[in-house]
CSV table of N, CA and C in Angstrom, one decimal:
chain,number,residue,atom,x,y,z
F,188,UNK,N,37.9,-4.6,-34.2
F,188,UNK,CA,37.0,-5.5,-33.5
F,188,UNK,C,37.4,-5.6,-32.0
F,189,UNK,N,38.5,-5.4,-31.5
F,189,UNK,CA,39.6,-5.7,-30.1
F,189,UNK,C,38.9,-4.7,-29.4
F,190,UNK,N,38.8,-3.8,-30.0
F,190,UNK,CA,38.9,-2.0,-29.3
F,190,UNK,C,37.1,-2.2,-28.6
F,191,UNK,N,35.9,-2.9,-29.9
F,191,UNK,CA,34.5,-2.5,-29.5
F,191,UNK,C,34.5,-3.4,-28.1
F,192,UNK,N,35.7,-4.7,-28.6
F,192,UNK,CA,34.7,-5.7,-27.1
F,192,UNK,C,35.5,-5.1,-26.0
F,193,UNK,N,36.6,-4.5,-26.3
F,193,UNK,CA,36.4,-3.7,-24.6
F,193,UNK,C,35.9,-2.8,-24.4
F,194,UNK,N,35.5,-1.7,-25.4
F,194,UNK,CA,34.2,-0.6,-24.9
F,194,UNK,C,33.1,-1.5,-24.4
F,195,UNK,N,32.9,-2.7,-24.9
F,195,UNK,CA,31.8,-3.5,-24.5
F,195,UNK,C,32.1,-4.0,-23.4
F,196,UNK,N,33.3,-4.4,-22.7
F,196,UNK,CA,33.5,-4.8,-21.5
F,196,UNK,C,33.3,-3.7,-20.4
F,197,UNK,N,34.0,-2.6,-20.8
F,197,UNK,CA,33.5,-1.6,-19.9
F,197,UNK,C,32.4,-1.2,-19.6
F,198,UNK,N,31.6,-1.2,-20.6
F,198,UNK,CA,30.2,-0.7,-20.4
F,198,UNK,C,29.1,-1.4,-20.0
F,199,UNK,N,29.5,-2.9,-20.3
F,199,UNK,CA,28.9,-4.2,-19.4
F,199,UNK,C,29.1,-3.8,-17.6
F,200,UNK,N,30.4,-3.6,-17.3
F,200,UNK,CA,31.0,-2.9,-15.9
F,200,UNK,C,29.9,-2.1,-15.4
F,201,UNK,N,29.8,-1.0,-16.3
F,201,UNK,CA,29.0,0.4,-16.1
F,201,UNK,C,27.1,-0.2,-15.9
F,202,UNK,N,26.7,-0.7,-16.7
F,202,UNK,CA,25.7,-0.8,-16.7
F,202,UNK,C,24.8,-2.5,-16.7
F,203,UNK,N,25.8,-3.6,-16.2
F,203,UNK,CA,25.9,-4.7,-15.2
F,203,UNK,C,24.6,-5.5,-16.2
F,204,UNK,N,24.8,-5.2,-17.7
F,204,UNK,CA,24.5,-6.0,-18.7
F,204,UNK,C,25.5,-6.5,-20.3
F,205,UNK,N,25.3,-7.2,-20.6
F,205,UNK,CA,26.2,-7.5,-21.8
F,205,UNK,C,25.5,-7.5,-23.2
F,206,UNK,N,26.5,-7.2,-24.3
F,206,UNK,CA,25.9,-7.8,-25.5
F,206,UNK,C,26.6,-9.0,-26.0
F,207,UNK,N,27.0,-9.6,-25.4
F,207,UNK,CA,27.4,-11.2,-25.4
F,207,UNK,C,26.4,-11.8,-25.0
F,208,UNK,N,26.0,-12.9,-25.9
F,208,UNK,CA,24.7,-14.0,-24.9
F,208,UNK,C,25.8,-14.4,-24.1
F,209,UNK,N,24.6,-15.1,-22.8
F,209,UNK,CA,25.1,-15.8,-22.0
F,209,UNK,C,24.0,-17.2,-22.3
F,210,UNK,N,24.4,-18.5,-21.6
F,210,UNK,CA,23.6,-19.2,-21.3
F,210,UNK,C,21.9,-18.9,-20.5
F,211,UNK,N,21.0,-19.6,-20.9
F,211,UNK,CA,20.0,-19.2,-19.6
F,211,UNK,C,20.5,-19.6,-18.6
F,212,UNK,N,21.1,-20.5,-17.9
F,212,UNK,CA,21.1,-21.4,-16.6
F,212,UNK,C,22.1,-20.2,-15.9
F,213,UNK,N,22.9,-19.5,-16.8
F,213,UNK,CA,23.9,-18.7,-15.9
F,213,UNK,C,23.1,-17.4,-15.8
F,214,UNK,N,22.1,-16.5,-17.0
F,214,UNK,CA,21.4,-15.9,-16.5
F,214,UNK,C,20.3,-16.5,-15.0
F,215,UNK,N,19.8,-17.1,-14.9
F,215,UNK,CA,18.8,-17.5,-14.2
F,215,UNK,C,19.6,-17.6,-12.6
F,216,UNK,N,21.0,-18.0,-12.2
F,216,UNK,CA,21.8,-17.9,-11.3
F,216,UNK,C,21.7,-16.7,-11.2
F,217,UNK,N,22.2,-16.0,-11.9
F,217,UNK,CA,22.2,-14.7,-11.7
F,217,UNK,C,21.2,-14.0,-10.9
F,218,UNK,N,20.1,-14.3,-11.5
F,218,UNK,CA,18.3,-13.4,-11.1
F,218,UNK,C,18.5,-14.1,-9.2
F,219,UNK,N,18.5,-15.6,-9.6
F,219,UNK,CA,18.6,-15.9,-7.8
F,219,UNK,C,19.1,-15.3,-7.0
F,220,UNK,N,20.8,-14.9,-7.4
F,220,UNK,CA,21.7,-14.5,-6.3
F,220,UNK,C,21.3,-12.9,-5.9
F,221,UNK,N,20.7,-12.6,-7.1
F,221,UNK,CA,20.3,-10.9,-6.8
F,221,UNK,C,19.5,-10.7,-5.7
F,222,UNK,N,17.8,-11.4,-5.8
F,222,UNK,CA,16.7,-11.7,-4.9
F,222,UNK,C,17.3,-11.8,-3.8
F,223,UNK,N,18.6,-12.7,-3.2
F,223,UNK,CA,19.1,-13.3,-2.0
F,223,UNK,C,19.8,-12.1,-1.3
F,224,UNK,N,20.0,-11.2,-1.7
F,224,UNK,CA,21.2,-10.3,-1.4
F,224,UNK,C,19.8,-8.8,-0.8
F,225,UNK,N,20.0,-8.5,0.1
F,225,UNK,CA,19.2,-7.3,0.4
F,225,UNK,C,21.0,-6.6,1.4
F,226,UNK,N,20.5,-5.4,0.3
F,226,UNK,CA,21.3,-4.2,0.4
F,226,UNK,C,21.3,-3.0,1.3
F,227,UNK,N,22.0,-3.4,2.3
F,227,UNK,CA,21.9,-2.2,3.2
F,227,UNK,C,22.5,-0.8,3.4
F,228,UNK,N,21.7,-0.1,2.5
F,228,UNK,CA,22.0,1.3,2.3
F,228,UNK,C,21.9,2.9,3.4
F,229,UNK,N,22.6,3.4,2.9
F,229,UNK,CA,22.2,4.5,3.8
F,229,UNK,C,20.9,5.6,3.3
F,230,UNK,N,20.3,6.2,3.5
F,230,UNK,CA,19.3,6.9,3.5
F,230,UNK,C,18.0,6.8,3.3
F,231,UNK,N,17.8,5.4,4.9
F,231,UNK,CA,16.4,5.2,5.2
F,231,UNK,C,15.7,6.1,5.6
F,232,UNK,N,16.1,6.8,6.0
F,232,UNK,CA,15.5,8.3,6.8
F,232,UNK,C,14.9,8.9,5.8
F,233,UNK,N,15.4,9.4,4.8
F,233,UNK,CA,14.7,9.8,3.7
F,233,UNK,C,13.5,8.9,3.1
F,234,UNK,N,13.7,8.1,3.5
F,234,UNK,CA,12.4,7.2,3.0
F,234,UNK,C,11.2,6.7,4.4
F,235,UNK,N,11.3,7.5,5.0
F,235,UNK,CA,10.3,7.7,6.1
F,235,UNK,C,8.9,8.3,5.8
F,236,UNK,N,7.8,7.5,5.9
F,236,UNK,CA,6.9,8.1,5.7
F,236,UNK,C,6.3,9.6,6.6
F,237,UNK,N,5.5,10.4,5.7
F,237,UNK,CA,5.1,11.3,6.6
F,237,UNK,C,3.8,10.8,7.4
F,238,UNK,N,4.0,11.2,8.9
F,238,UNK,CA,3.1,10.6,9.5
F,238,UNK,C,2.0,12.0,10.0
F,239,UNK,N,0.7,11.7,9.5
F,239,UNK,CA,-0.2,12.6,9.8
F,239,UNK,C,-0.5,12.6,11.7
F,240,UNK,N,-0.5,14.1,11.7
F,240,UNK,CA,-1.1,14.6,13.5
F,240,UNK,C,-1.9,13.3,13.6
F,241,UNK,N,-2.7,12.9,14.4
F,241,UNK,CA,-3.6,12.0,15.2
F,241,UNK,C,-5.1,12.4,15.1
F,242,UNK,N,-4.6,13.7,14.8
F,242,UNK,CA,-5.8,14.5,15.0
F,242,UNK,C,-6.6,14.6,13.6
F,243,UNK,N,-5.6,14.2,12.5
F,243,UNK,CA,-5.9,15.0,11.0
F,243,UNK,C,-6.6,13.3,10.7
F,244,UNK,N,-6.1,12.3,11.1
F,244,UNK,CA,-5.7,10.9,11.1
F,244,UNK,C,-7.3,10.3,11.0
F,245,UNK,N,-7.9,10.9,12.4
F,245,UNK,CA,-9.4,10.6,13.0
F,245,UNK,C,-10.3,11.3,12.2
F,246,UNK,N,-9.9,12.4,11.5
F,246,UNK,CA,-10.6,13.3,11.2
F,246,UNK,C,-11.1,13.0,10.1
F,247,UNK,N,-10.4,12.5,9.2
F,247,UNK,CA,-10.1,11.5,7.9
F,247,UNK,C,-11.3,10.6,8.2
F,248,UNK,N,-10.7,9.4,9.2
F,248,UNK,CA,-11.8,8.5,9.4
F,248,UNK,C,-13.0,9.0,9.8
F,249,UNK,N,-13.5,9.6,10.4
F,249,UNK,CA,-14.6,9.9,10.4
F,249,UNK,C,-14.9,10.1,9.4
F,250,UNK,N,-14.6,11.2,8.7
F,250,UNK,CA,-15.2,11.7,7.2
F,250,UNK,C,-15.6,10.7,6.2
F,251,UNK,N,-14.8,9.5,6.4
F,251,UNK,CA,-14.8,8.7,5.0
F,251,UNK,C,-16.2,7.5,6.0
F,252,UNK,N,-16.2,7.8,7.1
F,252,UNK,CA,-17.3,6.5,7.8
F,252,UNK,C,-18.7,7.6,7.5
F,253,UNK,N,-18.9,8.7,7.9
F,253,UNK,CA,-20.2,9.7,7.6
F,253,UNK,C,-20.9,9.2,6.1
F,254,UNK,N,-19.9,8.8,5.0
F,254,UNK,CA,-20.5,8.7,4.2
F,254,UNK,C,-20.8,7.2,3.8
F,255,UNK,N,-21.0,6.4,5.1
F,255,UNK,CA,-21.1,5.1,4.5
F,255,UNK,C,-22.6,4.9,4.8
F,256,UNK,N,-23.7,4.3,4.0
F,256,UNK,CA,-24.8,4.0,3.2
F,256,UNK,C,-25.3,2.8,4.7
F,257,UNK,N,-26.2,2.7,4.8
F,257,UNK,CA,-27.4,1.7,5.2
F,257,UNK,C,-27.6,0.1,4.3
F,258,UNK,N,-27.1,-0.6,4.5
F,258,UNK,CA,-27.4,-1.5,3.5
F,258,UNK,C,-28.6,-1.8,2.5
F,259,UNK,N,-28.5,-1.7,1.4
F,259,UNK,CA,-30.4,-1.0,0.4
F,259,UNK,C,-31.2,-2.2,0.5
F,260,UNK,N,-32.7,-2.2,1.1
F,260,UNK,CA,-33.3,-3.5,0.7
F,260,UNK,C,-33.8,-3.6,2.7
F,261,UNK,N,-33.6,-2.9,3.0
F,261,UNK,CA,-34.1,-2.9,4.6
F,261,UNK,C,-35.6,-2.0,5.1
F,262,UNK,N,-36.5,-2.2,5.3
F,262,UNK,CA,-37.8,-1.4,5.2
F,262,UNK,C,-37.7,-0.4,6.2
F,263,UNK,N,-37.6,-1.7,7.6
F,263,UNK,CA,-37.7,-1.3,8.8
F,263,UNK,C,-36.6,-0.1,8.9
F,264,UNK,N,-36.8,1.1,10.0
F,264,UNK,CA,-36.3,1.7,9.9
F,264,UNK,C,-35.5,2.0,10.9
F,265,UNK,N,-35.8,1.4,12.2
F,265,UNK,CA,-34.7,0.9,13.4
F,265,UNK,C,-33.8,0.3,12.6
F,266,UNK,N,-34.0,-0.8,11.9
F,266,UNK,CA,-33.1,-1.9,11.4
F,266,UNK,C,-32.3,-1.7,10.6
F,267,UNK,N,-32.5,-0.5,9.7
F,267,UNK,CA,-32.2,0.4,8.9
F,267,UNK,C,-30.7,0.9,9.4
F,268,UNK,N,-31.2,1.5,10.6
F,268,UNK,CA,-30.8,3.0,10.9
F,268,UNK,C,-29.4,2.3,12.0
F,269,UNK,N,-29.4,0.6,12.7
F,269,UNK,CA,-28.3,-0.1,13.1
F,269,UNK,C,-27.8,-0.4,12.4
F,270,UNK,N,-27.9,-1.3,11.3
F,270,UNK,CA,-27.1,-1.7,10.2
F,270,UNK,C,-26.1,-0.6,9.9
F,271,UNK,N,-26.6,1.0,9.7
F,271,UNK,CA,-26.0,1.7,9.4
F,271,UNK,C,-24.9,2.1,10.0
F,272,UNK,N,-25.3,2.3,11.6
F,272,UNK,CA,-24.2,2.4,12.8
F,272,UNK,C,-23.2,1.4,12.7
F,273,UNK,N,-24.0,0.3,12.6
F,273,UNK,CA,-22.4,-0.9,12.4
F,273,UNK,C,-21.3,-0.5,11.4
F,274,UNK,N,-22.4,-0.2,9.9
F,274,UNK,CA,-21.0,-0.4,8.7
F,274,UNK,C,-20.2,0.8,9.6
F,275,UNK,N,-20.7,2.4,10.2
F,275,UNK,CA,-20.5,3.2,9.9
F,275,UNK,C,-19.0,2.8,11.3
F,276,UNK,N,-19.3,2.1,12.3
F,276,UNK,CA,-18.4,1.4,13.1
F,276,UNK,C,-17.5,1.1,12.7
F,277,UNK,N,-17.6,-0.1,11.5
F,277,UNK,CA,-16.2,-1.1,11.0
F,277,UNK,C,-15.6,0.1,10.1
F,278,UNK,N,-16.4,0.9,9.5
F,278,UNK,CA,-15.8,1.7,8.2
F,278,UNK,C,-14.6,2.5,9.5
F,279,UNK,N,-15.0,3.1,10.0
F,279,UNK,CA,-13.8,4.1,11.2
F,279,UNK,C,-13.2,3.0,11.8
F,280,UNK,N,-13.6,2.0,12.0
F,280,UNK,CA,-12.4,0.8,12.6
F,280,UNK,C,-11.2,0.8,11.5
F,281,UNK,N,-11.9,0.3,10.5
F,281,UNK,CA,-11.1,0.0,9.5
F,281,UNK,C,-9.8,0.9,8.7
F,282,UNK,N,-10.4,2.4,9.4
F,282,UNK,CA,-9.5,3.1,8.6
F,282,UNK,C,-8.8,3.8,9.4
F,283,UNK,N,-8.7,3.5,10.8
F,283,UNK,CA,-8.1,4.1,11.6
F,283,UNK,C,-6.6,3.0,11.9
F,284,UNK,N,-7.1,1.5,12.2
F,284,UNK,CA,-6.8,0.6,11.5
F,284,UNK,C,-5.4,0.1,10.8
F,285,UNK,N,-6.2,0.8,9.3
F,285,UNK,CA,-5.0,0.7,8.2
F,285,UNK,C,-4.1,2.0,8.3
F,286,UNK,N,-4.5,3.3,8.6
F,286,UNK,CA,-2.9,4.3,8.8
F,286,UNK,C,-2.8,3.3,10.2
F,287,UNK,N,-2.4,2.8,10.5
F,287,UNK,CA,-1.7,2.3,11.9
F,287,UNK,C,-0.9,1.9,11.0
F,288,UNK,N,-1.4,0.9,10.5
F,288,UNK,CA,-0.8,-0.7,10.0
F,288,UNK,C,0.5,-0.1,8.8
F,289,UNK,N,0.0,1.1,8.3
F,289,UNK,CA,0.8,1.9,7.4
F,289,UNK,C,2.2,2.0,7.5
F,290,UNK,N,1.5,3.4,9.0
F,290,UNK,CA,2.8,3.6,9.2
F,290,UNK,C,4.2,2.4,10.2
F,291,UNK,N,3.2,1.5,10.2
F,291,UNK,CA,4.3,0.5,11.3
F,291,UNK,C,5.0,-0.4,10.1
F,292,UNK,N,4.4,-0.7,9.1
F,292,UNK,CA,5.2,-1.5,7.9
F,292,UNK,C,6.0,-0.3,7.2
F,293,UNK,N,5.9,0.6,7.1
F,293,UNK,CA,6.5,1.6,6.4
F,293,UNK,C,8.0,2.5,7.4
F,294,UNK,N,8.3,2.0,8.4
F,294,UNK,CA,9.2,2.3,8.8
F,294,UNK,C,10.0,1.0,8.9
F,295,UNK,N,10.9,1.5,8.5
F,295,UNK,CA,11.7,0.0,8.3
F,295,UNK,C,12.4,-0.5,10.4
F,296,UNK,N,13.0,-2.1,9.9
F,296,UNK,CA,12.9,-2.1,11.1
F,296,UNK,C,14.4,-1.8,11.5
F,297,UNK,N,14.6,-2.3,12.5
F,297,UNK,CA,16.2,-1.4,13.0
F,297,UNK,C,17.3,-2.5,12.4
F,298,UNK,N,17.4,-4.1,12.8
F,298,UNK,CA,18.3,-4.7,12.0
F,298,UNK,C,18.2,-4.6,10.6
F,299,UNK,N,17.3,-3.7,10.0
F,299,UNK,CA,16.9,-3.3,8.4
F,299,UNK,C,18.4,-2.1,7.9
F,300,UNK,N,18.3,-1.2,8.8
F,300,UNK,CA,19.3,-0.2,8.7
F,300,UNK,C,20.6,-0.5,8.6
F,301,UNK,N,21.1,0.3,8.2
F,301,UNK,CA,22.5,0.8,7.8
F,301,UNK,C,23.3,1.3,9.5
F,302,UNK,N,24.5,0.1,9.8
F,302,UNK,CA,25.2,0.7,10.7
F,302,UNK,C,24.9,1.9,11.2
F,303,UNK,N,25.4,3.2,10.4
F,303,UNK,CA,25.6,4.5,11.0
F,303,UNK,C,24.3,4.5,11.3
F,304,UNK,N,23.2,4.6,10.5
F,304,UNK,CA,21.9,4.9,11.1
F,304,UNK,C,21.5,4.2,11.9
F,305,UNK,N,21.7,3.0,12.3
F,305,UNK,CA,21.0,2.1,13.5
F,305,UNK,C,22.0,2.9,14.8
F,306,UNK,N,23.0,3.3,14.6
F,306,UNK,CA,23.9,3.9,15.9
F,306,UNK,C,23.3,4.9,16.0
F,307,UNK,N,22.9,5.9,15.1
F,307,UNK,CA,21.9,7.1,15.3
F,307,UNK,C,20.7,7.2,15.7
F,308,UNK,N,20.0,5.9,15.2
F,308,UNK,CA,18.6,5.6,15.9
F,308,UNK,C,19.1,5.7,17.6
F,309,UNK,N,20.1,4.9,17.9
F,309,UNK,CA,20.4,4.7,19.3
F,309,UNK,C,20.7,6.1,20.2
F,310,UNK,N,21.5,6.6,19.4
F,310,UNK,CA,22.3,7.2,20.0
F,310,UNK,C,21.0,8.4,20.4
F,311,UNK,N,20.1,9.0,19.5
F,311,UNK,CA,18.7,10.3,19.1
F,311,UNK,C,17.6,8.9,20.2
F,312,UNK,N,17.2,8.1,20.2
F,312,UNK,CA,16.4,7.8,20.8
F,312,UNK,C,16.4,6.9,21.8
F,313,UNK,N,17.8,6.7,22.0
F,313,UNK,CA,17.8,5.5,23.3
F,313,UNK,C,17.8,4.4,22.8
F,314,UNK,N,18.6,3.5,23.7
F,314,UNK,CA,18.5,1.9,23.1
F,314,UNK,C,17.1,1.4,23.2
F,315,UNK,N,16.3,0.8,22.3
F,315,UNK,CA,15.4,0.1,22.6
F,315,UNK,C,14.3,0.6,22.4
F,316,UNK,N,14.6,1.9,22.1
F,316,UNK,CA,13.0,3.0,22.0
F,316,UNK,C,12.4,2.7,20.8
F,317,UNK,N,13.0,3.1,19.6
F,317,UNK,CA,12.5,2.8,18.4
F,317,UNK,C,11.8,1.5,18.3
F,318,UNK,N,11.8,0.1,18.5
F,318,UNK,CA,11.2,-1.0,18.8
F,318,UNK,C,9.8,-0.8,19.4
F,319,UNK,N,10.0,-0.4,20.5
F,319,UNK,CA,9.2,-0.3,21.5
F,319,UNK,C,8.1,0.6,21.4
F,320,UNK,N,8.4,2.0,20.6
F,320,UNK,CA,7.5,2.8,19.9
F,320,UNK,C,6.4,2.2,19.0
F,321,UNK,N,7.3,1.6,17.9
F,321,UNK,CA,6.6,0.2,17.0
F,321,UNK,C,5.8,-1.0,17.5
F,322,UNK,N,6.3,-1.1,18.5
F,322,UNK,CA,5.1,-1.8,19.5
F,322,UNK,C,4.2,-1.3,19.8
F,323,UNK,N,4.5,-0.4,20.3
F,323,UNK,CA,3.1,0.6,20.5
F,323,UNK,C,2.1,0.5,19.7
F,324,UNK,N,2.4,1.1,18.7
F,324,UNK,CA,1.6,1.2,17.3
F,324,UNK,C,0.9,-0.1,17.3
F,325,UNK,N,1.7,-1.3,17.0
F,325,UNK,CA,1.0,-1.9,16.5
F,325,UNK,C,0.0,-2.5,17.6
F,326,UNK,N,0.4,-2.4,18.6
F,326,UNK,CA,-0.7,-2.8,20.1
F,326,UNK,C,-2.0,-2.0,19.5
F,327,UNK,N,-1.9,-0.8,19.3
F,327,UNK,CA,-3.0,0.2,19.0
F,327,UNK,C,-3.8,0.3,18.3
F,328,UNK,N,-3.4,-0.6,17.1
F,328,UNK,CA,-4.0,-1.2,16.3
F,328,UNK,C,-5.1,-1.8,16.4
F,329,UNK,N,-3.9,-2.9,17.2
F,329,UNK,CA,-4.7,-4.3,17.4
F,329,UNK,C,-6.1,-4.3,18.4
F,330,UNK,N,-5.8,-3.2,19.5
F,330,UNK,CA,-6.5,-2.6,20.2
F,330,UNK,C,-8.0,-2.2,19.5
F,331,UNK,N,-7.9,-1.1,18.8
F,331,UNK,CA,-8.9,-0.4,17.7
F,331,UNK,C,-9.5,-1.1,17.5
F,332,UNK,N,-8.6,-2.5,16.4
F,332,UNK,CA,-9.9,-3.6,15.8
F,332,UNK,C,-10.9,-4.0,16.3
F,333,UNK,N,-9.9,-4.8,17.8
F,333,UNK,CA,-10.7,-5.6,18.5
F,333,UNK,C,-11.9,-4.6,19.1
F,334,UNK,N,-11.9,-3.3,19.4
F,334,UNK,CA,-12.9,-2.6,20.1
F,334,UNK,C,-13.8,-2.3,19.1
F,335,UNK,N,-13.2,-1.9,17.9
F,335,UNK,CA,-14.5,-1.5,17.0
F,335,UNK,C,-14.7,-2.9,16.3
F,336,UNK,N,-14.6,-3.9,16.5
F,336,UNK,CA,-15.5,-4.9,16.1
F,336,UNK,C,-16.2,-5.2,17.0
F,337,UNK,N,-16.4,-5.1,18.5
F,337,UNK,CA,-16.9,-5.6,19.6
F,337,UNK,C,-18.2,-4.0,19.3
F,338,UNK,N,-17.6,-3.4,19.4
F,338,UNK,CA,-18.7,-2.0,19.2
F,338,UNK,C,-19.8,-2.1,18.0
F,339,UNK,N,-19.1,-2.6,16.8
F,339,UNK,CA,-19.9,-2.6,15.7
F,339,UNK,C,-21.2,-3.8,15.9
F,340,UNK,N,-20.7,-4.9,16.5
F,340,UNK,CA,-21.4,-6.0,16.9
F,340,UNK,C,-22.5,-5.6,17.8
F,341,UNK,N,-22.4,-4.9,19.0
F,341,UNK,CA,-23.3,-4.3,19.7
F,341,UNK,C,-24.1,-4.0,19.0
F,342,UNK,N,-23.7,-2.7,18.4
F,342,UNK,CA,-24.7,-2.3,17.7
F,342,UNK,C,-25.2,-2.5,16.4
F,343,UNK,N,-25.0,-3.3,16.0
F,343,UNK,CA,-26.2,-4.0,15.1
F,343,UNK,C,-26.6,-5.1,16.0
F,344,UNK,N,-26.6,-5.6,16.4
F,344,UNK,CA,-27.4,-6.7,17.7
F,344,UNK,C,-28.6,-5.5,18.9
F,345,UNK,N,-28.4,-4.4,18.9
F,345,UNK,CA,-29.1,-3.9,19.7
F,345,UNK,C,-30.4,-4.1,19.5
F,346,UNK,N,-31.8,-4.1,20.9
F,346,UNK,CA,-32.9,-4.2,20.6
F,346,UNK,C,-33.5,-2.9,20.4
F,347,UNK,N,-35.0,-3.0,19.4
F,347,UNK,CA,-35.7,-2.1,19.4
F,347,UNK,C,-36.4,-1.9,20.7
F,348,UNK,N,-35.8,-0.7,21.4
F,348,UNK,CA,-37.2,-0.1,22.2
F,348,UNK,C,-38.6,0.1,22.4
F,349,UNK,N,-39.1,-0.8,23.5
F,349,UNK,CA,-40.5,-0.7,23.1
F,349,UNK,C,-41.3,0.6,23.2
């Protein structure tokens, strides 16, 4: 019996579970202190998303706005044919938009990193660049929205030519 509970102790070690109950109140400490603790590892880099050309990015958007619909139930066919420019507006707002928003949450941030890699961030791109890149982004975003909601508005407010 001596011999299993320290195979059992070792393999508790190994795999940071027991077959001993514990109380719930010392499990439930437990689940807290884990949540509180963020682990700063090495091999953020590898978890970098791939970021599409700019070019493949638009191209995308477009494609997925070409196929967006007229809203059904419209006769007129000016009124028709703006409605459609608008969605077709927000739809390319929207998805140009969200790869922004993507890739700027998906790069972790620099006090996120691991020592060696934040000194490597520095050292490969200059102090201050990596931030300031991510600023970018998200400026450009922010940018996008605001224009293709001001655009989309236009045009569904535009008048019929007499």
């Amino acid at each position: 019996m001596a011999v299993c509970r320290g195979i059992q102790t070792i393999a508790y070690t190994i795999v940071n579970g027991s077959y001993v109950q514990k109380a719930p109140s010392e499990l439930q400490d437990k689940v807290k202190d884990k949540t509180l603790i963020t682990v700063d590892s090495v091999g953020a880099f590898q978890k970098l998303p791939m970021v599409m050309p700019s070019v493949d990015v638009f191209y995308s958007a477009m494609k997925k706005a070409k196929r967006v619909p007229p809203t059904k139930g419209i006769a007129n066919i000016a009124k028709r044919e703006r409605n459609k420019g608008a969605k077709q507006l927000d739809t390319l707002m929207k998805e140009l938009a969200v790869s922004l928003r993507t890739y700027k949450e998906n790069f972790p941030k620099k006090h996120h990193l691991h020592p060696y890699e934040r000194s490597l961030v520095d050292l490969t791109l200059g102090d201050g660049n990596y931030e300031e890149v991510l600023k970018k982004v998200d400026a450009l975003r922010k940018k996008v929205v605001s224009v293709g909601k001001e655009h989309a508005s236009l045009c569904a407010q535009v008048g019929v030519p007499s």
